[in-house]
Structure formats: C-alpha cells, structure tokens
C-alpha cells in the first residue's frame, strides 16, 4: 500500500485526477470504478478541467459506480446517478451509454445486483477503482459486518452512515436506509485502487484500515491484501 499525505484538499484532488488521467492516457478504453460523496468532488472538477483542456479523452472510457441508494430515481437530486451526471459525466466527453450506476429502483434488486456483477465481468473487470472511506470504515456501502460480502448486494446503512450523509438531504428522515453496493469481489479484483480521504476526522479510521487488523468490522482493511493500492490523504 502506497501512502501519500498532501498539504491540502486541492493538492489531493490534483494528484488523484493525475492518476486517473494517466490511467486513461495509458489505456484509452479503461474501465474506471467511481465513487460519490464529498471526497471526489475536487478530483472530478479537476478531471473536467483536464478534459476541457484536451489533456484527457474519455470517449472510450467506461465508468461503473460503486453504489446507489435504494428507492431514489436518477432524477432525484440526492441519487448517486444525479451526482455523477452533475459533477462529472456532463463535463467530460464520456458516452452516456458507457456510464453505469446500480439501479436502486429496480423491481428486483437481487437481479439488478447479479446483473451489475455480470456487467463488470463482461467489461473485463475494473482497471482503476476510486474509493472514499466512511467514518465507520466502509468502502462503497460495504458496512462493518461479521463477514466480507463478495457480490453486489443490498445493504442496510449504518446509523453513522445515515447521520454522515444527512448533510446532503433536507431532513434526516429523507436519507434512505438501504443502498445497493458493489461487493468486495469486484473492488478487490480491480487492477489498481486509489483511495482518497481528507479531513482530520477521517485519520483514525484510515490508520486502522491501513495498518490495523484485517477485519470485516473495518471493511476498508481488506485493501491491505490488494497488491496495488494508493491512499492519498490531506488533513484539510
Ligand atoms: C460513495 C461511497 C462511499 C463514500 C464514503 C465517504 O459512492 O462509496 O463509500 O466514499 O461514504 O464519503 P465522503 O467522501 O462524503 O466522506
């Protein structure tokens, strides 16, 4: 695991965008695994700028997102599909049909989950997976549990996750309690992993994930077993 500490969120975002852009420059038809949340906002803004300046070309890239809330439609401003369209896809030259986010409104969520894994397999797996980390150590929405779940699956969100995400909703009651998330199988099979975290409050869990015991109680700790992980952290 390579650990990089940078002086600011701005520097973190530039460094993360450079790694993603380098991946796309090296392999035009890369499959990028993407995350939502506040951590990647700066990275996505920087990638949008780089694409606008002709420094990176997303026309052959496919993106598969980690997760989506159950029950939120794409038009809902709190859905992760909406977030991705607003913060990245509408600013870069990716083909909309090459952007995938699990459908949290699918009639049969178990089937949607199985189809999402089949899609990732058909794409040949993920070349570079971008991750954030939750305060409880979750990656995607793989919450602390007694075991790691391999496949894409539906999860009940932890109270701490609901509270952390309430900042994006008008009322706490509006935060969905369930999500559909990629499992550890697709994440761990990604050829490269880039985890970004900023803010002092993330440090304690990040340190546990990187150097502590490998346990499903700290889901991100599984990344210690991956051969190519870069973690970028900034205190601000
Ligand atoms: C979102 C996701 C989550 C977030 C995590 C950190 O797609 O997969 O694991 O990365 O909750 O969220 P922020 O960046 O908002 O602190």
Short mmCIF file of N, CA and C in Angstrom, two decimals, residues 83-197:
data_model
loop_
_atom_site.label_atom_id
_atom_site.label_comp_id
_atom_site.label_asym_id
_atom_site.label_seq_id
_atom_site.Cartn_x
_atom_site.Cartn_y
_atom_site.Cartn_z
N UNK A 83 -25.78 12.75 -9.02
CA UNK A 83 -24.49 13.30 -8.58
C UNK A 83 -23.42 13.11 -9.66
N UNK A 84 -23.37 11.92 -10.21
CA UNK A 84 -22.33 11.64 -11.21
C UNK A 84 -22.55 12.46 -12.48
N UNK A 85 -23.81 12.56 -12.92
CA UNK A 85 -24.10 13.34 -14.12
C UNK A 85 -23.71 14.80 -13.88
N UNK A 86 -24.10 15.30 -12.69
CA UNK A 86 -23.87 16.72 -12.40
C UNK A 86 -22.39 17.05 -12.20
N UNK A 87 -21.69 16.18 -11.49
CA UNK A 87 -20.32 16.54 -11.10
C UNK A 87 -19.23 16.02 -12.03
N UNK A 88 -19.57 15.06 -12.88
CA UNK A 88 -18.52 14.58 -13.78
C UNK A 88 -19.01 14.33 -15.22
N UNK A 89 -19.99 13.46 -15.36
CA UNK A 89 -20.30 12.99 -16.72
C UNK A 89 -20.71 14.11 -17.67
N UNK A 90 -21.41 15.13 -17.13
CA UNK A 90 -21.86 16.21 -18.04
C UNK A 90 -20.71 17.15 -18.42
N UNK A 91 -19.55 16.99 -17.78
CA UNK A 91 -18.42 17.89 -18.08
C UNK A 91 -17.32 17.23 -18.90
N UNK A 92 -17.45 15.93 -19.12
CA UNK A 92 -16.38 15.24 -19.86
C UNK A 92 -16.99 14.57 -21.09
N UNK A 93 -16.12 14.14 -22.00
CA UNK A 93 -16.64 13.60 -23.26
C UNK A 93 -16.87 12.09 -23.20
N UNK A 94 -17.41 11.63 -22.06
CA UNK A 94 -17.74 10.20 -21.96
C UNK A 94 -19.07 9.96 -22.66
N UNK A 95 -19.25 8.77 -23.23
CA UNK A 95 -20.54 8.45 -23.85
C UNK A 95 -21.52 8.04 -22.74
N UNK A 96 -22.69 8.67 -22.70
CA UNK A 96 -23.63 8.36 -21.60
C UNK A 96 -23.90 6.86 -21.47
N UNK A 97 -23.92 6.15 -22.61
CA UNK A 97 -24.20 4.71 -22.53
C UNK A 97 -23.04 3.91 -21.95
N UNK A 98 -21.93 4.59 -21.70
CA UNK A 98 -20.79 3.90 -21.07
C UNK A 98 -20.65 4.30 -19.61
N UNK A 99 -21.72 4.87 -19.05
CA UNK A 99 -21.69 5.21 -17.61
C UNK A 99 -22.72 4.33 -16.91
N UNK A 100 -22.28 3.65 -15.88
CA UNK A 100 -23.17 2.74 -15.17
C UNK A 100 -23.18 3.04 -13.68
N UNK A 101 -24.40 3.07 -13.14
CA UNK A 101 -24.61 3.23 -11.70
C UNK A 101 -25.67 2.18 -11.37
N UNK A 102 -25.53 1.43 -10.28
CA UNK A 102 -26.58 0.44 -9.98
C UNK A 102 -27.94 1.14 -9.90
N UNK A 103 -28.97 0.42 -10.33
CA UNK A 103 -30.32 1.00 -10.31
C UNK A 103 -31.00 0.67 -8.97
N UNK A 104 -31.09 1.67 -8.12
CA UNK A 104 -31.68 1.47 -6.80
C UNK A 104 -33.20 1.39 -6.83
N UNK A 105 -33.78 1.55 -8.02
CA UNK A 105 -35.24 1.46 -8.14
C UNK A 105 -35.64 0.21 -8.92
N UNK A 106 -34.70 -0.68 -9.16
CA UNK A 106 -35.03 -1.90 -9.90
C UNK A 106 -36.10 -2.67 -9.13
N UNK A 107 -37.02 -3.30 -9.89
CA UNK A 107 -38.09 -4.04 -9.22
C UNK A 107 -37.52 -5.19 -8.40
N UNK A 108 -36.57 -5.88 -9.04
CA UNK A 108 -35.93 -6.99 -8.31
C UNK A 108 -34.48 -6.61 -8.05
N UNK A 109 -34.24 -6.18 -6.84
CA UNK A 109 -32.89 -5.68 -6.54
C UNK A 109 -31.84 -6.78 -6.59
N UNK A 110 -32.24 -7.99 -6.22
CA UNK A 110 -31.26 -9.10 -6.23
C UNK A 110 -30.82 -9.36 -7.66
N UNK A 111 -31.77 -9.26 -8.60
CA UNK A 111 -31.41 -9.47 -10.00
C UNK A 111 -30.52 -8.33 -10.52
N UNK A 112 -30.89 -7.11 -10.13
CA UNK A 112 -30.08 -5.95 -10.51
C UNK A 112 -28.63 -6.14 -10.02
N UNK A 113 -28.50 -6.63 -8.80
CA UNK A 113 -27.16 -6.83 -8.22
C UNK A 113 -26.38 -7.87 -9.03
N UNK A 114 -27.05 -8.98 -9.36
CA UNK A 114 -26.36 -10.04 -10.11
C UNK A 114 -25.98 -9.53 -11.50
N UNK A 115 -26.88 -8.75 -12.09
CA UNK A 115 -26.59 -8.22 -13.44
C UNK A 115 -25.45 -7.21 -13.40
N UNK A 116 -25.34 -6.48 -12.31
CA UNK A 116 -24.25 -5.49 -12.19
C UNK A 116 -22.90 -6.21 -12.14
N UNK A 117 -22.85 -7.30 -11.40
CA UNK A 117 -21.60 -8.08 -11.36
C UNK A 117 -21.29 -8.68 -12.73
N UNK A 118 -22.34 -9.15 -13.42
CA UNK A 118 -22.13 -9.74 -14.75
C UNK A 118 -21.62 -8.67 -15.71
N UNK A 119 -22.15 -7.46 -15.59
CA UNK A 119 -21.70 -6.35 -16.43
C UNK A 119 -20.20 -6.08 -16.20
N UNK A 120 -19.82 -6.00 -14.94
CA UNK A 120 -18.40 -5.71 -14.62
C UNK A 120 -17.51 -6.83 -15.18
N UNK A 121 -18.00 -8.04 -15.10
CA UNK A 121 -17.21 -9.16 -15.64
C UNK A 121 -17.09 -9.07 -17.15
N UNK A 122 -18.23 -8.75 -17.80
CA UNK A 122 -18.22 -8.60 -19.27
C UNK A 122 -17.24 -7.51 -19.71
N UNK A 123 -17.14 -6.48 -18.89
CA UNK A 123 -16.24 -5.36 -19.22
C UNK A 123 -14.78 -5.74 -19.00
N UNK A 124 -14.57 -6.92 -18.41
CA UNK A 124 -13.20 -7.37 -18.16
C UNK A 124 -12.67 -6.90 -16.81
N UNK A 125 -13.59 -6.49 -15.94
CA UNK A 125 -13.18 -6.02 -14.61
C UNK A 125 -12.79 -4.55 -14.64
N UNK A 126 -12.44 -4.04 -13.49
CA UNK A 126 -12.16 -2.60 -13.33
C UNK A 126 -10.65 -2.37 -13.41
N UNK A 127 -10.24 -1.40 -14.20
CA UNK A 127 -8.80 -1.09 -14.29
C UNK A 127 -8.34 -0.26 -13.10
N UNK A 128 -9.14 0.76 -12.78
CA UNK A 128 -8.77 1.63 -11.65
C UNK A 128 -10.03 1.93 -10.86
N UNK A 129 -9.99 1.61 -9.59
CA UNK A 129 -11.15 1.87 -8.72
C UNK A 129 -10.84 3.03 -7.78
N UNK A 130 -11.66 4.06 -7.85
CA UNK A 130 -11.53 5.20 -6.93
C UNK A 130 -12.44 4.94 -5.74
N UNK A 131 -11.90 5.14 -4.54
CA UNK A 131 -12.69 4.92 -3.33
C UNK A 131 -12.57 6.10 -2.38
N UNK A 132 -13.65 6.34 -1.64
CA UNK A 132 -13.59 7.18 -0.45
C UNK A 132 -13.67 6.22 0.72
N UNK A 133 -13.65 6.74 1.94
CA UNK A 133 -13.83 5.85 3.11
C UNK A 133 -14.81 6.49 4.07
N UNK A 134 -15.73 5.68 4.58
CA UNK A 134 -16.70 6.20 5.56
C UNK A 134 -16.07 6.24 6.94
N UNK A 135 -16.69 7.00 7.85
CA UNK A 135 -16.13 7.11 9.20
C UNK A 135 -16.18 5.76 9.94
N UNK A 136 -17.01 4.85 9.47
CA UNK A 136 -17.04 3.52 10.08
C UNK A 136 -16.17 2.53 9.29
N UNK A 137 -15.42 3.04 8.32
CA UNK A 137 -14.51 2.18 7.55
C UNK A 137 -15.13 1.59 6.32
N UNK A 138 -16.37 2.00 5.98
CA UNK A 138 -16.98 1.40 4.79
C UNK A 138 -16.30 1.87 3.51
N UNK A 139 -16.32 0.99 2.51
CA UNK A 139 -15.94 1.37 1.15
C UNK A 139 -17.10 0.94 0.26
N UNK A 140 -17.44 1.77 -0.75
CA UNK A 140 -18.74 1.57 -1.36
C UNK A 140 -19.70 1.70 -0.19
N UNK A 141 -20.71 0.86 -0.13
CA UNK A 141 -21.53 0.82 1.08
C UNK A 141 -21.37 -0.52 1.76
N UNK A 142 -20.17 -1.06 1.69
CA UNK A 142 -19.86 -2.29 2.44
C UNK A 142 -19.63 -1.87 3.89
N UNK A 143 -20.69 -2.03 4.68
CA UNK A 143 -20.66 -1.58 6.07
C UNK A 143 -19.99 -2.63 6.96
N UNK A 144 -19.53 -2.20 8.17
CA UNK A 144 -18.94 -3.17 9.10
C UNK A 144 -19.90 -4.34 9.34
N UNK A 145 -19.37 -5.53 9.33
CA UNK A 145 -20.21 -6.73 9.43
C UNK A 145 -19.38 -7.86 10.02
N UNK A 146 -20.00 -9.06 10.06
CA UNK A 146 -19.23 -10.22 10.55
C UNK A 146 -18.43 -10.86 9.44
N UNK A 147 -18.74 -10.49 8.21
CA UNK A 147 -18.03 -11.09 7.07
C UNK A 147 -17.95 -10.08 5.95
N UNK A 148 -17.06 -10.34 5.00
CA UNK A 148 -16.97 -9.50 3.80
C UNK A 148 -17.94 -10.08 2.78
N UNK A 149 -18.67 -9.24 2.07
CA UNK A 149 -19.57 -9.76 1.02
C UNK A 149 -18.91 -9.55 -0.33
N UNK A 150 -18.87 -10.64 -1.09
CA UNK A 150 -18.15 -10.62 -2.36
C UNK A 150 -18.96 -9.93 -3.47
N UNK A 151 -20.23 -10.27 -3.57
CA UNK A 151 -21.03 -9.81 -4.71
C UNK A 151 -21.68 -8.45 -4.45
N UNK A 152 -22.15 -7.83 -5.54
CA UNK A 152 -23.01 -6.65 -5.40
C UNK A 152 -24.24 -7.07 -4.60
N UNK A 153 -24.65 -6.23 -3.66
CA UNK A 153 -25.75 -6.63 -2.77
C UNK A 153 -26.45 -5.40 -2.18
N UNK A 154 -27.60 -5.68 -1.57
CA UNK A 154 -28.36 -4.61 -0.91
C UNK A 154 -27.93 -4.58 0.55
N UNK A 155 -27.72 -3.39 1.07
CA UNK A 155 -27.30 -3.27 2.48
C UNK A 155 -28.21 -2.32 3.24
N UNK A 156 -28.31 -2.57 4.53
CA UNK A 156 -28.94 -1.63 5.45
C UNK A 156 -27.82 -0.68 5.86
N UNK A 157 -28.03 0.61 5.72
CA UNK A 157 -26.97 1.54 6.08
C UNK A 157 -26.84 1.69 7.60
N UNK A 158 -25.61 1.84 8.06
CA UNK A 158 -25.36 2.04 9.49
C UNK A 158 -25.91 3.40 9.91
N UNK A 159 -26.28 3.49 11.17
CA UNK A 159 -26.78 4.77 11.70
C UNK A 159 -25.73 5.87 11.45
N UNK A 160 -24.45 5.53 11.65
CA UNK A 160 -23.40 6.55 11.48
C UNK A 160 -23.32 7.01 10.03
N UNK A 161 -23.58 6.11 9.10
CA UNK A 161 -23.56 6.47 7.67
C UNK A 161 -24.75 7.37 7.35
N UNK A 162 -25.91 7.00 7.88
CA UNK A 162 -27.12 7.81 7.64
C UNK A 162 -26.89 9.23 8.19
N UNK A 163 -26.31 9.27 9.41
CA UNK A 163 -26.05 10.60 10.00
C UNK A 163 -25.04 11.39 9.18
N UNK A 164 -23.98 10.73 8.74
CA UNK A 164 -22.95 11.42 7.96
C UNK A 164 -23.54 11.94 6.65
N UNK A 165 -24.44 11.19 6.06
CA UNK A 165 -24.98 11.58 4.75
C UNK A 165 -26.18 12.50 4.84
N UNK A 166 -26.69 12.70 6.07
CA UNK A 166 -27.87 13.55 6.25
C UNK A 166 -27.58 14.98 5.78
N UNK A 167 -26.28 15.36 5.76
CA UNK A 167 -25.93 16.73 5.36
C UNK A 167 -26.35 17.03 3.93
N UNK A 168 -26.55 16.00 3.13
CA UNK A 168 -26.93 16.21 1.74
C UNK A 168 -28.46 16.29 1.55
N UNK A 169 -29.21 15.98 2.60
CA UNK A 169 -30.67 15.92 2.49
C UNK A 169 -31.33 17.03 3.30
N UNK A 170 -32.57 17.40 2.91
CA UNK A 170 -33.28 18.45 3.64
C UNK A 170 -33.56 18.00 5.07
N UNK A 171 -33.99 16.74 5.23
CA UNK A 171 -34.29 16.23 6.57
C UNK A 171 -33.63 14.88 6.76
N UNK A 172 -33.27 14.56 8.01
CA UNK A 172 -32.61 13.27 8.28
C UNK A 172 -33.51 12.12 7.84
N UNK A 173 -34.84 12.30 8.03
CA UNK A 173 -35.79 11.22 7.67
C UNK A 173 -35.77 10.93 6.17
N UNK A 174 -35.24 11.87 5.39
CA UNK A 174 -35.23 11.66 3.94
C UNK A 174 -34.07 10.76 3.49
N UNK A 175 -33.10 10.54 4.37
CA UNK A 175 -31.95 9.72 3.96
C UNK A 175 -32.40 8.27 3.82
N UNK A 176 -32.20 7.67 2.65
CA UNK A 176 -32.61 6.27 2.51
C UNK A 176 -31.87 5.39 3.51
N UNK A 177 -32.49 4.31 3.91
CA UNK A 177 -31.85 3.44 4.91
C UNK A 177 -31.18 2.24 4.24
N UNK A 178 -31.41 2.11 2.93
CA UNK A 178 -30.81 0.98 2.21
C UNK A 178 -30.08 1.47 0.98
N UNK A 179 -29.11 0.70 0.56
CA UNK A 179 -28.38 1.02 -0.67
C UNK A 179 -28.01 -0.28 -1.38
N UNK A 180 -27.67 -0.14 -2.64
CA UNK A 180 -27.16 -1.31 -3.38
C UNK A 180 -25.69 -0.97 -3.66
N UNK A 181 -24.82 -1.89 -3.34
CA UNK A 181 -23.38 -1.60 -3.46
C UNK A 181 -22.60 -2.75 -4.10
N UNK A 182 -21.60 -2.36 -4.83
CA UNK A 182 -20.64 -3.34 -5.31
C UNK A 182 -20.07 -4.06 -4.09
N UNK A 183 -19.79 -5.33 -4.23
CA UNK A 183 -19.20 -6.06 -3.09
C UNK A 183 -17.69 -5.99 -3.15
N UNK A 184 -17.06 -6.72 -2.25
CA UNK A 184 -15.60 -6.68 -2.16
C UNK A 184 -14.94 -7.42 -3.32
N UNK A 185 -15.69 -8.34 -3.96
CA UNK A 185 -15.11 -9.11 -5.06
C UNK A 185 -14.67 -8.21 -6.20
N UNK A 186 -15.59 -7.42 -6.72
CA UNK A 186 -15.27 -6.54 -7.86
C UNK A 186 -14.24 -5.48 -7.45
N UNK A 187 -14.34 -4.99 -6.22
CA UNK A 187 -13.38 -3.97 -5.76
C UNK A 187 -11.98 -4.58 -5.69
N UNK A 188 -11.89 -5.74 -5.09
CA UNK A 188 -10.56 -6.35 -4.89
C UNK A 188 -9.96 -6.89 -6.19
N UNK A 189 -10.83 -7.14 -7.18
CA UNK A 189 -10.30 -7.59 -8.48
C UNK A 189 -9.86 -6.43 -9.36
N UNK A 190 -10.17 -5.19 -8.94
CA UNK A 190 -9.72 -4.03 -9.72
C UNK A 190 -8.19 -4.10 -9.80
N UNK A 191 -7.66 -3.73 -10.97
CA UNK A 191 -6.20 -3.85 -11.12
C UNK A 191 -5.46 -2.85 -10.22
N UNK A 192 -6.04 -1.66 -10.10
CA UNK A 192 -5.44 -0.64 -9.22
C UNK A 192 -6.53 -0.03 -8.37
N UNK A 193 -6.17 0.38 -7.18
CA UNK A 193 -7.13 1.06 -6.30
C UNK A 193 -6.54 2.38 -5.82
N UNK A 194 -7.36 3.41 -5.86
CA UNK A 194 -6.94 4.72 -5.38
C UNK A 194 -7.96 5.16 -4.34
N UNK A 195 -7.51 5.29 -3.10
CA UNK A 195 -8.43 5.71 -2.03
C UNK A 195 -8.06 7.13 -1.60
N UNK A 196 -9.05 7.99 -1.58
CA UNK A 196 -8.78 9.37 -1.15
C UNK A 196 -9.58 9.68 0.11
N UNK A 197 -8.95 10.40 1.02
CA UNK A 197 -9.63 10.79 2.26
C UNK A 197 -9.07 12.12 2.70
#
